[in-house]
XYZ file of C-alpha atoms in Angstrom:
121
model
C -18.725 -9.785 12.834
C -18.772 -6.292 11.734
C -17.955 -5.089 8.382
C -14.653 -3.644 9.651
C -13.685 -6.224 11.100
C -14.352 -8.981 8.351
C -12.370 -5.967 6.054
C -9.241 -5.841 8.460
C -8.978 -9.875 8.345
C -9.525 -10.014 4.902
C -6.239 -7.414 4.724
C -4.703 -9.194 7.379
C -5.058 -12.782 4.972
C -3.655 -10.843 2.015
C -0.660 -9.821 4.016
C 0.035 -13.488 5.372
C -0.822 -14.844 1.804
C 1.496 -12.077 0.064
C 4.200 -13.421 2.487
C 3.863 -16.957 1.773
C 3.901 -16.088 -2.046
C 6.945 -13.985 -1.096
C 8.616 -17.051 -0.082
C 7.666 -19.143 -2.549
C 9.029 -16.338 -5.412
C 12.362 -16.472 -3.183
C 12.422 -20.181 -2.902
C 12.302 -20.727 -6.823
C 14.848 -17.928 -7.245
C 17.156 -19.634 -4.812
C 16.598 -23.179 -6.449
C 17.720 -21.813 -10.318
C 20.712 -22.632 -11.489
C 21.170 -25.583 -8.969
C 21.349 -29.729 -8.762
C 20.906 -31.542 -6.015
C 17.989 -32.612 -3.739
C 18.386 -29.411 -1.968
C 17.601 -27.429 -5.069
C 14.607 -29.730 -6.163
C 13.014 -29.516 -2.585
C 13.637 -25.327 -3.266
C 11.504 -25.425 -6.053
C 8.549 -28.462 -5.148
C 8.538 -26.121 -2.442
C 8.197 -22.630 -4.165
C 5.534 -24.428 -6.152
C 3.504 -25.284 -3.262
C 3.981 -22.094 -1.740
C 2.826 -20.004 -4.799
C -0.004 -22.229 -5.507
C -1.203 -22.616 -1.911
C -0.667 -18.442 -1.995
C -2.947 -18.081 -4.666
C -5.762 -20.939 -3.508
C -6.513 -18.993 -0.127
C -6.482 -15.937 -1.536
C -9.016 -16.873 -3.657
C -10.996 -18.954 -1.342
C -10.779 -16.416 1.358
C -12.728 -18.587 3.731
C -11.689 -19.687 7.660
C -11.619 -22.724 6.366
C -9.739 -22.774 4.037
C -6.979 -20.791 6.425
C -7.550 -23.987 8.799
C -6.767 -26.276 5.945
C -3.323 -24.014 5.019
C -2.726 -24.252 8.474
C -2.782 -28.150 8.734
C -0.838 -28.127 5.194
C 1.975 -25.425 6.917
C 1.856 -27.783 10.279
C 2.241 -31.138 8.365
C 5.024 -29.393 6.358
C 6.713 -28.460 9.475
C 6.620 -32.111 11.367
C 8.207 -33.904 8.090
C 11.244 -31.348 7.963
C 11.907 -32.911 11.872
C 13.360 -35.815 10.313
C 15.407 -34.271 7.380
C 16.584 -32.016 10.881
C 17.668 -34.878 12.748
C 19.039 -37.729 10.037
C 19.896 -35.698 6.920
C 23.190 -33.401 7.271
C 23.014 -32.281 3.529
C 19.617 -30.835 4.204
C 20.123 -30.302 7.557
C 20.112 -26.504 7.464
C 17.606 -26.346 4.413
C 15.159 -28.245 6.926
C 16.085 -26.258 9.579
C 14.828 -23.175 7.941
C 11.796 -25.049 6.500
C 10.664 -26.001 9.746
C 10.904 -22.073 11.106
C 8.954 -21.132 8.416
C 6.413 -24.006 8.362
C 5.930 -22.797 12.265
C 5.363 -19.214 11.310
C 3.216 -19.593 8.438
C 1.279 -22.174 10.683
C 0.715 -19.515 13.442
C -0.366 -16.692 11.222
C -3.126 -18.607 9.339
C -4.031 -20.165 12.932
C -4.164 -16.328 14.065
C -6.773 -15.236 10.594
C -9.314 -17.374 12.040
C -8.610 -17.914 16.089
C -9.376 -20.641 18.349
C -12.905 -21.176 17.831
C -13.479 -20.178 20.911
C -16.498 -17.176 21.305
C -15.204 -14.358 23.107
C -16.934 -13.379 26.062
C -19.306 -9.925 25.144
C -18.451 -6.916 26.657
C -20.826 -4.722 28.426
């Protein structure tokens, strides 16, 4: 991998993790002064997003981003029963499912599919 493509990948990774940190801050701000399950979920998820952004930025390795994508995908899957079964948290869970899908796709986009591209001649 060339120096330029590594630098481009690092810049994209910083953008993705900056987005993640922004989502975490938004969760914390939105849940401030609120009570109930949705507020607790918002605080926990906000803290998790901030910690995950910091760890992935610090690690800056493809393996870390694969792990981050796995965490995001698992979070998305865990939201499906809440969307389907819990009226009180349905809207929150649906938004979380969308966020999880987007962040999973962005993390996978940082590392690719693992298949080698054919060389151009």
